[in-house]
mmCIF file of C-alpha atoms and ligand atoms in Angstrom:
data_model
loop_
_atom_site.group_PDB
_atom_site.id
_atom_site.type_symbol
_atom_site.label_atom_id
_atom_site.label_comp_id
_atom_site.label_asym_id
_atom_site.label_seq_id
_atom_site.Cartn_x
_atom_site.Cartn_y
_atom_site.Cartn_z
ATOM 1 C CA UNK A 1 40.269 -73.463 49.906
ATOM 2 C CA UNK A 2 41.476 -76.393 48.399
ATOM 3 C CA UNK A 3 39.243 -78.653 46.151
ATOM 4 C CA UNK A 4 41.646 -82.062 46.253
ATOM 5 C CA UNK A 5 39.476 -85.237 46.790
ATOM 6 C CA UNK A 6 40.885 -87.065 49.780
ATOM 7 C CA UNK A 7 37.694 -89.625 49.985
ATOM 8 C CA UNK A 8 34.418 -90.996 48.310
ATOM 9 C CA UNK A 9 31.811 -92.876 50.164
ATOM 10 C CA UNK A 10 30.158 -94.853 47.738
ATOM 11 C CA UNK A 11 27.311 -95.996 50.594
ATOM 12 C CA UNK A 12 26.413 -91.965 51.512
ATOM 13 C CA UNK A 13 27.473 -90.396 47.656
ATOM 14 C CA UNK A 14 29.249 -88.110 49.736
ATOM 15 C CA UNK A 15 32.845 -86.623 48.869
ATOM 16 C CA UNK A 16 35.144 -85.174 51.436
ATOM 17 C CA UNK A 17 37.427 -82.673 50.061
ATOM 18 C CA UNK A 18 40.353 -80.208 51.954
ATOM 19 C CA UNK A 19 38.446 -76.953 51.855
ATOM 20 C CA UNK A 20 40.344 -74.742 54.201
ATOM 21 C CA UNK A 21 44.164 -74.547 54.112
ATOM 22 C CA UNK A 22 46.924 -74.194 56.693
ATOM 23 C CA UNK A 23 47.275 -70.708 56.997
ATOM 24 C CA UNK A 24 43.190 -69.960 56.363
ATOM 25 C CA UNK A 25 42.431 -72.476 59.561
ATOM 26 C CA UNK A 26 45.636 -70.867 61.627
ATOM 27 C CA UNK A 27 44.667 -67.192 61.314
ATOM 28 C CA UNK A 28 41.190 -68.254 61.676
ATOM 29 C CA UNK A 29 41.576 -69.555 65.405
ATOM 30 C CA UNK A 30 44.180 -66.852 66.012
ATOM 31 C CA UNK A 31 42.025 -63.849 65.402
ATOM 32 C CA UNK A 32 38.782 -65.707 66.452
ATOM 33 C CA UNK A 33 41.622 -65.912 69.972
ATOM 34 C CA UNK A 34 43.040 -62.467 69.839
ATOM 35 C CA UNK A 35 39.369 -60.596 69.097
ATOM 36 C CA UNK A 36 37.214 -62.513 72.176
ATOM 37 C CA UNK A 37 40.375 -60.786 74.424
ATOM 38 C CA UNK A 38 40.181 -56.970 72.365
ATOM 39 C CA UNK A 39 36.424 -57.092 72.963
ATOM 40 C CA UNK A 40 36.658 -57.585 76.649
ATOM 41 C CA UNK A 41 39.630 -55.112 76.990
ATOM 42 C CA UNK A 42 38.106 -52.258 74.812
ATOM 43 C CA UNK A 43 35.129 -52.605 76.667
ATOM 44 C CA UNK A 44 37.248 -51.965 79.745
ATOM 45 C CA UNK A 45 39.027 -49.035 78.281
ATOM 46 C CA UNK A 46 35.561 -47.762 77.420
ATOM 47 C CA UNK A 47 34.574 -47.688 80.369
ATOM 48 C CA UNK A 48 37.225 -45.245 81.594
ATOM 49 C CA UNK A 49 35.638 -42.696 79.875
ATOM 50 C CA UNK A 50 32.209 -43.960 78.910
ATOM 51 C CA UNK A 51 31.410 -41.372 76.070
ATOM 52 C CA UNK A 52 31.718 -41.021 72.520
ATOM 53 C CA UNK A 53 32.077 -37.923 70.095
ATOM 54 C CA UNK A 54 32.295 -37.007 66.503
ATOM 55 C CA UNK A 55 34.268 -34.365 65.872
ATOM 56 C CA UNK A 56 38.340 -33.002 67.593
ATOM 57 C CA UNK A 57 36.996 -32.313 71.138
ATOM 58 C CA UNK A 58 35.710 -33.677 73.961
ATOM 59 C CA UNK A 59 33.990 -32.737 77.547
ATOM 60 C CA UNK A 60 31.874 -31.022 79.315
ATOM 61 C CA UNK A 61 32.243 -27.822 77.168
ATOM 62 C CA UNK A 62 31.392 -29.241 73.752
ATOM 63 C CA UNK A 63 27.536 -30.825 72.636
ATOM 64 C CA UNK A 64 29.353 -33.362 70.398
ATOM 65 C CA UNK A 65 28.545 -36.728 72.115
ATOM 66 C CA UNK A 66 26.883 -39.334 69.928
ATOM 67 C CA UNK A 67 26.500 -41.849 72.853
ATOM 68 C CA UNK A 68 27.331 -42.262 76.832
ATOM 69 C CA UNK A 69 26.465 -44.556 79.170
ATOM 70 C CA UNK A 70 26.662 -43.114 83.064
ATOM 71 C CA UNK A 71 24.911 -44.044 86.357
ATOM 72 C CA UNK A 72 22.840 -41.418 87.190
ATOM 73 C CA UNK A 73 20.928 -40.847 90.681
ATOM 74 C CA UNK A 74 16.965 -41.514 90.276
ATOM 75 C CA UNK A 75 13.853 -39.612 91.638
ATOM 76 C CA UNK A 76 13.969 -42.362 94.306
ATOM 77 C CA UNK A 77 17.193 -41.790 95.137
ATOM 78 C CA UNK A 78 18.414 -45.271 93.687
ATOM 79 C CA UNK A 79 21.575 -45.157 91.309
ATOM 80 C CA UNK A 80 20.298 -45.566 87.482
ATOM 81 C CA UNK A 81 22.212 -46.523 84.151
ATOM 82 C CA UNK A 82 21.349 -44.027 81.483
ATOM 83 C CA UNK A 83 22.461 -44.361 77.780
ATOM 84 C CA UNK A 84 22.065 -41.656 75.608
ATOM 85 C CA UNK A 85 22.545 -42.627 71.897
ATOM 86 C CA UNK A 86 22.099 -39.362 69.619
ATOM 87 C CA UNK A 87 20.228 -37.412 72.423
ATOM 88 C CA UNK A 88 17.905 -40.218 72.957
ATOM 89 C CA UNK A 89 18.015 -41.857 76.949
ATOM 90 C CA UNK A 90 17.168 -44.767 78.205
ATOM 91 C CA UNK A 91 17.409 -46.416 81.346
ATOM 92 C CA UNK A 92 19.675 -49.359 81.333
ATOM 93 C CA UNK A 93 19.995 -50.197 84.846
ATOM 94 C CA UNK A 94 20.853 -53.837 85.377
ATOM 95 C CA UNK A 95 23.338 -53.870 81.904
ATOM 96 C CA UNK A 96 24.361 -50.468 81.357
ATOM 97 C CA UNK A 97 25.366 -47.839 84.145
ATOM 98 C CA UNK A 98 24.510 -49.908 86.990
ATOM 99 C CA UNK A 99 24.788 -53.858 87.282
ATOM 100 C CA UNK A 100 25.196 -56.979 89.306
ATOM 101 C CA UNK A 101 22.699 -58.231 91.992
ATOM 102 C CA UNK A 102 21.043 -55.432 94.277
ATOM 103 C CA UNK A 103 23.588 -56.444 97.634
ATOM 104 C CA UNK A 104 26.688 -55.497 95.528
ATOM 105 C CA UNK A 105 25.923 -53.393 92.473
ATOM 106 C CA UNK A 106 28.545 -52.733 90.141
ATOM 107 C CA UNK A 107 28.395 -48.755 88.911
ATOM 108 C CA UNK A 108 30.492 -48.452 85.493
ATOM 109 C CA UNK A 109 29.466 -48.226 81.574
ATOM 110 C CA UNK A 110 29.705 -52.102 80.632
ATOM 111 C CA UNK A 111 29.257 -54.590 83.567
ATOM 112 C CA UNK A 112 32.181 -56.741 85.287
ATOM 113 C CA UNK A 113 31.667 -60.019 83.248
ATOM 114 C CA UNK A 114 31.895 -58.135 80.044
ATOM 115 C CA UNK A 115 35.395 -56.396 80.573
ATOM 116 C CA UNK A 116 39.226 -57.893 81.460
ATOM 117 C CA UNK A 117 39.912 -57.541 84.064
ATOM 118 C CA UNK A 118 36.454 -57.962 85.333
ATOM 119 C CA UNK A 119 36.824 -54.904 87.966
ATOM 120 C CA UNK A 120 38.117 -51.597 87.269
ATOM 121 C CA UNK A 121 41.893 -51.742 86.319
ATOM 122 C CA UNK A 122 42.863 -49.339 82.927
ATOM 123 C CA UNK A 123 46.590 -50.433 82.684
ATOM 124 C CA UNK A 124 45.787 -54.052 82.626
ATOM 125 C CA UNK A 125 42.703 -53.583 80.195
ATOM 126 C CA UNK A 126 45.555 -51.254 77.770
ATOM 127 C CA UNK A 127 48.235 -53.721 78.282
ATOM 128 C CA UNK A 128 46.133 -56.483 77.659
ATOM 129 C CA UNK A 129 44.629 -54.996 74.599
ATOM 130 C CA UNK A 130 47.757 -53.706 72.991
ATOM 131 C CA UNK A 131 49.339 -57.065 73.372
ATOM 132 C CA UNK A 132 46.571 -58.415 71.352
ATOM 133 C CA UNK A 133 46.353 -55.736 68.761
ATOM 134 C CA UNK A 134 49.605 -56.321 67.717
ATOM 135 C CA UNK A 135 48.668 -59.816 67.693
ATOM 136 C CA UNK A 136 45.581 -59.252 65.442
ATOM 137 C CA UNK A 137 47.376 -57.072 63.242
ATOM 138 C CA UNK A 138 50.272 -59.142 62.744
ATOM 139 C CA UNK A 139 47.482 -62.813 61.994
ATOM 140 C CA UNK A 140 46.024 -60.479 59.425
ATOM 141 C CA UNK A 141 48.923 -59.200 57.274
ATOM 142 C CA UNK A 142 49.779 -63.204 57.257
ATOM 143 C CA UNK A 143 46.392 -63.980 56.281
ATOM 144 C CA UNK A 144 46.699 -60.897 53.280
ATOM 145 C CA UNK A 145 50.266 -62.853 52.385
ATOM 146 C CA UNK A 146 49.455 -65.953 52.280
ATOM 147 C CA UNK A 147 46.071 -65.631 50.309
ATOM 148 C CA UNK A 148 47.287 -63.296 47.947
ATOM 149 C CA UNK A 149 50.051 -66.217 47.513
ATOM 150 C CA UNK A 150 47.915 -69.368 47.651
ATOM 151 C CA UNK A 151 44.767 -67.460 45.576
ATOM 152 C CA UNK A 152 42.443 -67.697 48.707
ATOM 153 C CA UNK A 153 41.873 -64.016 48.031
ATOM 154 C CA UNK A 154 41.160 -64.432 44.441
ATOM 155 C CA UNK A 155 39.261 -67.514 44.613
ATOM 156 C CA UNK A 156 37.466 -68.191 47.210
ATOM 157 C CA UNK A 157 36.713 -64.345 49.091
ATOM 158 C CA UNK A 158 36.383 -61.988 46.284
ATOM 159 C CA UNK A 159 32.923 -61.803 44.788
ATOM 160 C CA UNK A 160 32.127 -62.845 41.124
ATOM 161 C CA UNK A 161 29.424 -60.805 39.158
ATOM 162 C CA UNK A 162 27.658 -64.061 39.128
ATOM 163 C CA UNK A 163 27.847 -64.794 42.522
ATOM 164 C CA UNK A 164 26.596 -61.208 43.255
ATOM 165 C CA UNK A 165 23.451 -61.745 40.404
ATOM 166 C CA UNK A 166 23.299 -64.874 42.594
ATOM 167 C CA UNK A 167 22.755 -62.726 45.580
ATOM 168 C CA UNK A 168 18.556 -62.718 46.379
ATOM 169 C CA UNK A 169 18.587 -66.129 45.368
ATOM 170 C CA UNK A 170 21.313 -67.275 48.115
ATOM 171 C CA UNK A 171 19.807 -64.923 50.138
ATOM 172 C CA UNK A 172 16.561 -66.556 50.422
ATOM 173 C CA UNK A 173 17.789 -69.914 50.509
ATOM 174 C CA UNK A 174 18.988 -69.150 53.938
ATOM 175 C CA UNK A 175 16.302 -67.461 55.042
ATOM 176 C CA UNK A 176 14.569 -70.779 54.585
ATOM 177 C CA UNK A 177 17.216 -72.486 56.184
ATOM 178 C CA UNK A 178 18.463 -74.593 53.284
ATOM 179 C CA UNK A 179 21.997 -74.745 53.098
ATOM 180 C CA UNK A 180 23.937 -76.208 50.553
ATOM 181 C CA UNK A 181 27.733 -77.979 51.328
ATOM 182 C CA UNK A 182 29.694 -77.220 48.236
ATOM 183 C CA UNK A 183 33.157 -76.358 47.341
ATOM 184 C CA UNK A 184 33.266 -73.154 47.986
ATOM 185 C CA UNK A 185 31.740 -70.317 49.171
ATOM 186 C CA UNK A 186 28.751 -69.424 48.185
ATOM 187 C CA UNK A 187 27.931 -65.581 47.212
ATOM 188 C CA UNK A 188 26.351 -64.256 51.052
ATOM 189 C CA UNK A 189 29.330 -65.875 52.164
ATOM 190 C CA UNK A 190 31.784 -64.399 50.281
ATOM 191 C CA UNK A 191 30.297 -61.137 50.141
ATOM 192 C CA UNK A 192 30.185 -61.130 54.217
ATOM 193 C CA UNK A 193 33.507 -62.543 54.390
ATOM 194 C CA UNK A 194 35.007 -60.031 51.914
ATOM 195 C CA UNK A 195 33.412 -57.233 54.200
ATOM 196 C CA UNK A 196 34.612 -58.311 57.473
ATOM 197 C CA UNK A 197 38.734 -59.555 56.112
ATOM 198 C CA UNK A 198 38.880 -56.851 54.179
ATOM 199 C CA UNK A 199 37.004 -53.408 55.221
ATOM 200 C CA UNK A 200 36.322 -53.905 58.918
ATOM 201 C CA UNK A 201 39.088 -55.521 59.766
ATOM 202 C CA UNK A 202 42.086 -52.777 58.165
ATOM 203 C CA UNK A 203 39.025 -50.019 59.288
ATOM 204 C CA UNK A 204 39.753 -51.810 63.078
ATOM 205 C CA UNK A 205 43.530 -51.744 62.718
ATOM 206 C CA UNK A 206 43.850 -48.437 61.351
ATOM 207 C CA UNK A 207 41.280 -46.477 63.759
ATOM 208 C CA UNK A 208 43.202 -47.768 67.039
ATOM 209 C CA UNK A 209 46.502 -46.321 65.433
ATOM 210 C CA UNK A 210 44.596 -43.368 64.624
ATOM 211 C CA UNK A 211 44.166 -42.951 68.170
ATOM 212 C CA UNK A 212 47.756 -44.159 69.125
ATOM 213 C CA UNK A 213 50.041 -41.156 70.379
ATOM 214 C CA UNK A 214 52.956 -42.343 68.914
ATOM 215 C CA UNK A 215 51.186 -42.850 65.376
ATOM 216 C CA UNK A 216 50.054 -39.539 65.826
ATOM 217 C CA UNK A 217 53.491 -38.298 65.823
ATOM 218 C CA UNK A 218 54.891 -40.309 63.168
ATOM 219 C CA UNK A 219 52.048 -40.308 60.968
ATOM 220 C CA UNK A 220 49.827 -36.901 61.875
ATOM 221 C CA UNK A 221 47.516 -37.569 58.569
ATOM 222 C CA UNK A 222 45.854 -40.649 59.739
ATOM 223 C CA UNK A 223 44.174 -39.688 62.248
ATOM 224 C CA UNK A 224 43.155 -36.698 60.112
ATOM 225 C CA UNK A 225 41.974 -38.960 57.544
ATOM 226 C CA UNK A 226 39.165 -40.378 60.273
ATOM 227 C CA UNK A 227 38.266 -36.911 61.310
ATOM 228 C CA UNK A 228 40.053 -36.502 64.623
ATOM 229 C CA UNK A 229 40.943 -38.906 67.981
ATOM 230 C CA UNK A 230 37.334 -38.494 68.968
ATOM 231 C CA UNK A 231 35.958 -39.753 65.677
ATOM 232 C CA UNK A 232 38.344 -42.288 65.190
ATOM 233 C CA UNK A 233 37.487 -44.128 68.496
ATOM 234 C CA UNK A 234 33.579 -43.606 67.289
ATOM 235 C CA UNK A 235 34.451 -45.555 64.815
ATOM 236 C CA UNK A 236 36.571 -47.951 66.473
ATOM 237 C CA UNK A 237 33.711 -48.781 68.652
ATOM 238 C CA UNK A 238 30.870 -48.673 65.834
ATOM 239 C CA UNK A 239 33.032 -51.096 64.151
ATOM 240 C CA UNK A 240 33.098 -53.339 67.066
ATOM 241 C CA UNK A 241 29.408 -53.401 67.239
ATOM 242 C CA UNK A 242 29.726 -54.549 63.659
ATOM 243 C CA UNK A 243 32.619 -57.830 64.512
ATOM 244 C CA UNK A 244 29.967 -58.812 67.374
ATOM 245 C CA UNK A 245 27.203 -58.570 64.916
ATOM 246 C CA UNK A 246 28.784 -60.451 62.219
ATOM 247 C CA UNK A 247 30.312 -62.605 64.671
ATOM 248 C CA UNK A 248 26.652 -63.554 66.353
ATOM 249 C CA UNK A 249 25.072 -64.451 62.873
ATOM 250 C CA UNK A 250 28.148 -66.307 61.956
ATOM 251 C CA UNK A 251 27.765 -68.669 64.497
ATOM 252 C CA UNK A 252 24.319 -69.296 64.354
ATOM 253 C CA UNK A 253 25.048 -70.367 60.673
ATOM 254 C CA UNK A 254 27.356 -72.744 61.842
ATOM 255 C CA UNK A 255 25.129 -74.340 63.467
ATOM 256 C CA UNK A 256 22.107 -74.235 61.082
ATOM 257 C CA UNK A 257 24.635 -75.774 58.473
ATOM 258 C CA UNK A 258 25.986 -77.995 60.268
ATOM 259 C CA UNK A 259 28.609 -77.763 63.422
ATOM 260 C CA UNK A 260 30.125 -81.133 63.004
ATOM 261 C CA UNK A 261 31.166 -80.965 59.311
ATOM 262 C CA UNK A 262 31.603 -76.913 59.286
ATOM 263 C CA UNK A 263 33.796 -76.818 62.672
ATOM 264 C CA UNK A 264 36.000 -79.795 61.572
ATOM 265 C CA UNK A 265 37.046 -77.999 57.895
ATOM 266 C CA UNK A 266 38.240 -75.266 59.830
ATOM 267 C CA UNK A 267 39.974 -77.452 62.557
ATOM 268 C CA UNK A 268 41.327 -80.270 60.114
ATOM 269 C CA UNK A 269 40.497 -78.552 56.629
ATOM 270 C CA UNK A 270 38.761 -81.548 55.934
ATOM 271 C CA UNK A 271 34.758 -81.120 54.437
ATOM 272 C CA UNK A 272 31.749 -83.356 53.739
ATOM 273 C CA UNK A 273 30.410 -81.946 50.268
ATOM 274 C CA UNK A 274 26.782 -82.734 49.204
ATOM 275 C CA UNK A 275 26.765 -85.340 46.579
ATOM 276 C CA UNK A 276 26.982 -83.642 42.790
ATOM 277 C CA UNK A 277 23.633 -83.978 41.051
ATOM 278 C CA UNK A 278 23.149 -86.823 38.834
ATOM 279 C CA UNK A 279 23.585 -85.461 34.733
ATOM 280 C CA UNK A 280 20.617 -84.993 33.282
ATOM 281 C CA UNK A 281 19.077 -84.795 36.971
ATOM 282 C CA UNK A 282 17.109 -81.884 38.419
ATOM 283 C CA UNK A 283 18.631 -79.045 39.464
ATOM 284 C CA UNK A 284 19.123 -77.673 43.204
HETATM 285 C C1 LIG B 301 34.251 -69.797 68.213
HETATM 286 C C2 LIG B 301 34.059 -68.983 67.233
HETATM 287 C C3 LIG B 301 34.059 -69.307 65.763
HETATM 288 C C4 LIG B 301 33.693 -70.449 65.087
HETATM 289 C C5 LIG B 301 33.165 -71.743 65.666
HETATM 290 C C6 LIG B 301 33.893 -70.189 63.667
HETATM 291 C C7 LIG B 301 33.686 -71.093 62.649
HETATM 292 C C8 LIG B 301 33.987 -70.903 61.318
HETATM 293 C C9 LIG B 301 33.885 -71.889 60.274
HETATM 294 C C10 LIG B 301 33.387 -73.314 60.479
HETATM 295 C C11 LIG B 301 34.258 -71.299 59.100
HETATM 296 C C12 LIG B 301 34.292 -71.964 57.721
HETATM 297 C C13 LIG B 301 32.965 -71.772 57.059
HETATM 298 C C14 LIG B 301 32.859 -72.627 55.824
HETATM 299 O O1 LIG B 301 33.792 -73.363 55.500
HETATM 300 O O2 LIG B 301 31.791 -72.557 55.177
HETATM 301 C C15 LIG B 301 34.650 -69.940 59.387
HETATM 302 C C16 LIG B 301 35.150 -69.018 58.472
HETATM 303 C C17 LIG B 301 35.386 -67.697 58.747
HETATM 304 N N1 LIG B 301 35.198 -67.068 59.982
HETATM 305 FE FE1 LIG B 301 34.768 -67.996 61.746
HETATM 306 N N2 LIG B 301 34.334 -68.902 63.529
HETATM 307 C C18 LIG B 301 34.444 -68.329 64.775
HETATM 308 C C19 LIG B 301 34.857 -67.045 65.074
HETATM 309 C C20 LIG B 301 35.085 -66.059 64.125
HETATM 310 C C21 LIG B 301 35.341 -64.677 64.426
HETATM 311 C C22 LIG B 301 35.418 -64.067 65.834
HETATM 312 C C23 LIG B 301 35.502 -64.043 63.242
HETATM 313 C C24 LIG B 301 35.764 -62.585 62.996
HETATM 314 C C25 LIG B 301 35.055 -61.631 63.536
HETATM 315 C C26 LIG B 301 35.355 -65.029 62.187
HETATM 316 C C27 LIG B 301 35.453 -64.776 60.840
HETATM 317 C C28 LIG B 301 35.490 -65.728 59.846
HETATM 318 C C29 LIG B 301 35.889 -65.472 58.475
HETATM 319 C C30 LIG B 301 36.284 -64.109 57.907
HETATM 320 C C31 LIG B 301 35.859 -66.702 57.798
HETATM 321 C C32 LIG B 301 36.326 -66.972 56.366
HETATM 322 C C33 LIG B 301 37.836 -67.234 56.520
HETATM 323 C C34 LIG B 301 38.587 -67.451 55.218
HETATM 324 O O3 LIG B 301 38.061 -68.109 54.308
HETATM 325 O O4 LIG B 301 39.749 -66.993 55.124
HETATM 326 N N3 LIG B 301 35.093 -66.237 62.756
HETATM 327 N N4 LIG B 301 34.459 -69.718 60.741
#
């Protein structure tokens, strides 16, 4: 994040300064790119085996399963989606299980428009999602490179005890939807950021090559580290749930904050600050 003045409206007291560099706004897009296409491929290698387990083993045999999602046949005969999460069922039909209009229902975990391809094809799904793994992977040891490099890390990600002291106050100004436009970061921000660059993203990386055969050869301890295959693709997937959660609240912030000004920093790096209060004037 770079804090260079380009411009200063006298009319509007408003400053535009470059906020987001090259390489922030590059990996940005290319991750934002290569995660909408490993969402909609894992979900289609899920639902080759639509089933997860803690634990080494897997199947029929073993009481391990911490969620599933199957089409089941109904007291009326009708097909069903059931999810069981932790032992707990309930019907999904329509979503889960079973999908798509009554005339041609769709009978698999996550339904057509959620998966690539949007019918039933593993190889494509695996090809497609190892393509952009690798992608993913390689965007975020750039973005570790270049931040450690330009300070982005150190500056503008990594939490300051006073942003964290700052925490419940930030906290509550966006709960009431006020939202200031300042150089940097503030502390939710950086704090969310921090947890999504750098714990769920390496945790994302390093669970799919826990589960990679070839890792497994060359390096047997990872997926020992993550408690077997079976737990490592648990927590694959939990951490999935997490990206999409992230993801849906990060958007919606966009928006409360702003999407013209907050879209364009990230496109052009370019960033409409509030005006600095006056000395002597009130605080914000
Ligand atoms: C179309 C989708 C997306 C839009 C419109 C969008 C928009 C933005 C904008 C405007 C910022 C800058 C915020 C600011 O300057 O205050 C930002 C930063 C960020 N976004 Fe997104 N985003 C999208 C998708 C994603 C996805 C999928 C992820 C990851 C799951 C993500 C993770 C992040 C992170 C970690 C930052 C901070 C980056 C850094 O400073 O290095 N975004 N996003």
């Amino acid at each position: 994040m770079s804090t260079a003045i380009e411009k200063h409206d006298i009319h509007s007291q408003r400053t535009t300064i470059r906020r987001h560099g090259f390489m922030t706004r590059v990996t940005h897009w290319t991750w934002a790119f290569a995660l909408f296409f490993l969402l909609l491929s894992g979900l289609q290698i899920f639902n080759a085996h639509p089933s997860l387990y803690i634990g080494e083993q897997s199947g029929f045999a073993f009481d391990n399963s911490v969620l599933s999602i199957r089409t089941v046949r109904g007291t009326d005969g009708n097909a069903e989606g059931l999810t069981t999460l932790f032992g707990r069922s309930i019907d999904t039909t329509g979503f889960l299980g079973v999908s798509g209009p009554q005339d041609s229902r769709v009978y698999q975990a996550f339904p057509g428009w959620l998966t690539v391809p949007s019918y039933h094809d593993l190889a494509t799904g695996r090809v497609v999602h190892f393509f952009f793994a690798w992608l993913f992977a390689a965007t975020f040891i750039s973005w570790v490179a270049a931040s450690l490099l330009n300070g982005h890390l150190r500056r503008d990600i990594l939490p300051t005890l006073s942003d964290i002291r700052g925490l419940p106050g930030s906290f509550f100004e966006h709960l009431r939807f006020r939202f200031h436009h300042d150089r940097s970061y503030n502390g939710l921000q950086k704090i969310s950021y921090a947890i999504v660059l750098l714990v769920l993203f390496p945790l994302m990386i390093l669970t799919g090559l826990a589960m990679s055969p070839g890792m497994n050869a060359a390096m047997p301890w990872l997926t020992e580290v993550f408690g077997g295959r079976q737990t490592a693709r648990t927590i694959h997937f939990v951490t999935m749930l997490l990206l999409v959660g992230f993801f849906a609240i990060h958007i919606f912030m966009v928006f409360a904050a702003g999407p013209l000004n907050e879209m364009r920093s990230m496109v052009t790096g370019r960033y409409r600050i509030d005006p600095e209060p006056a000395e002597g004037g009130a605080e914000r």
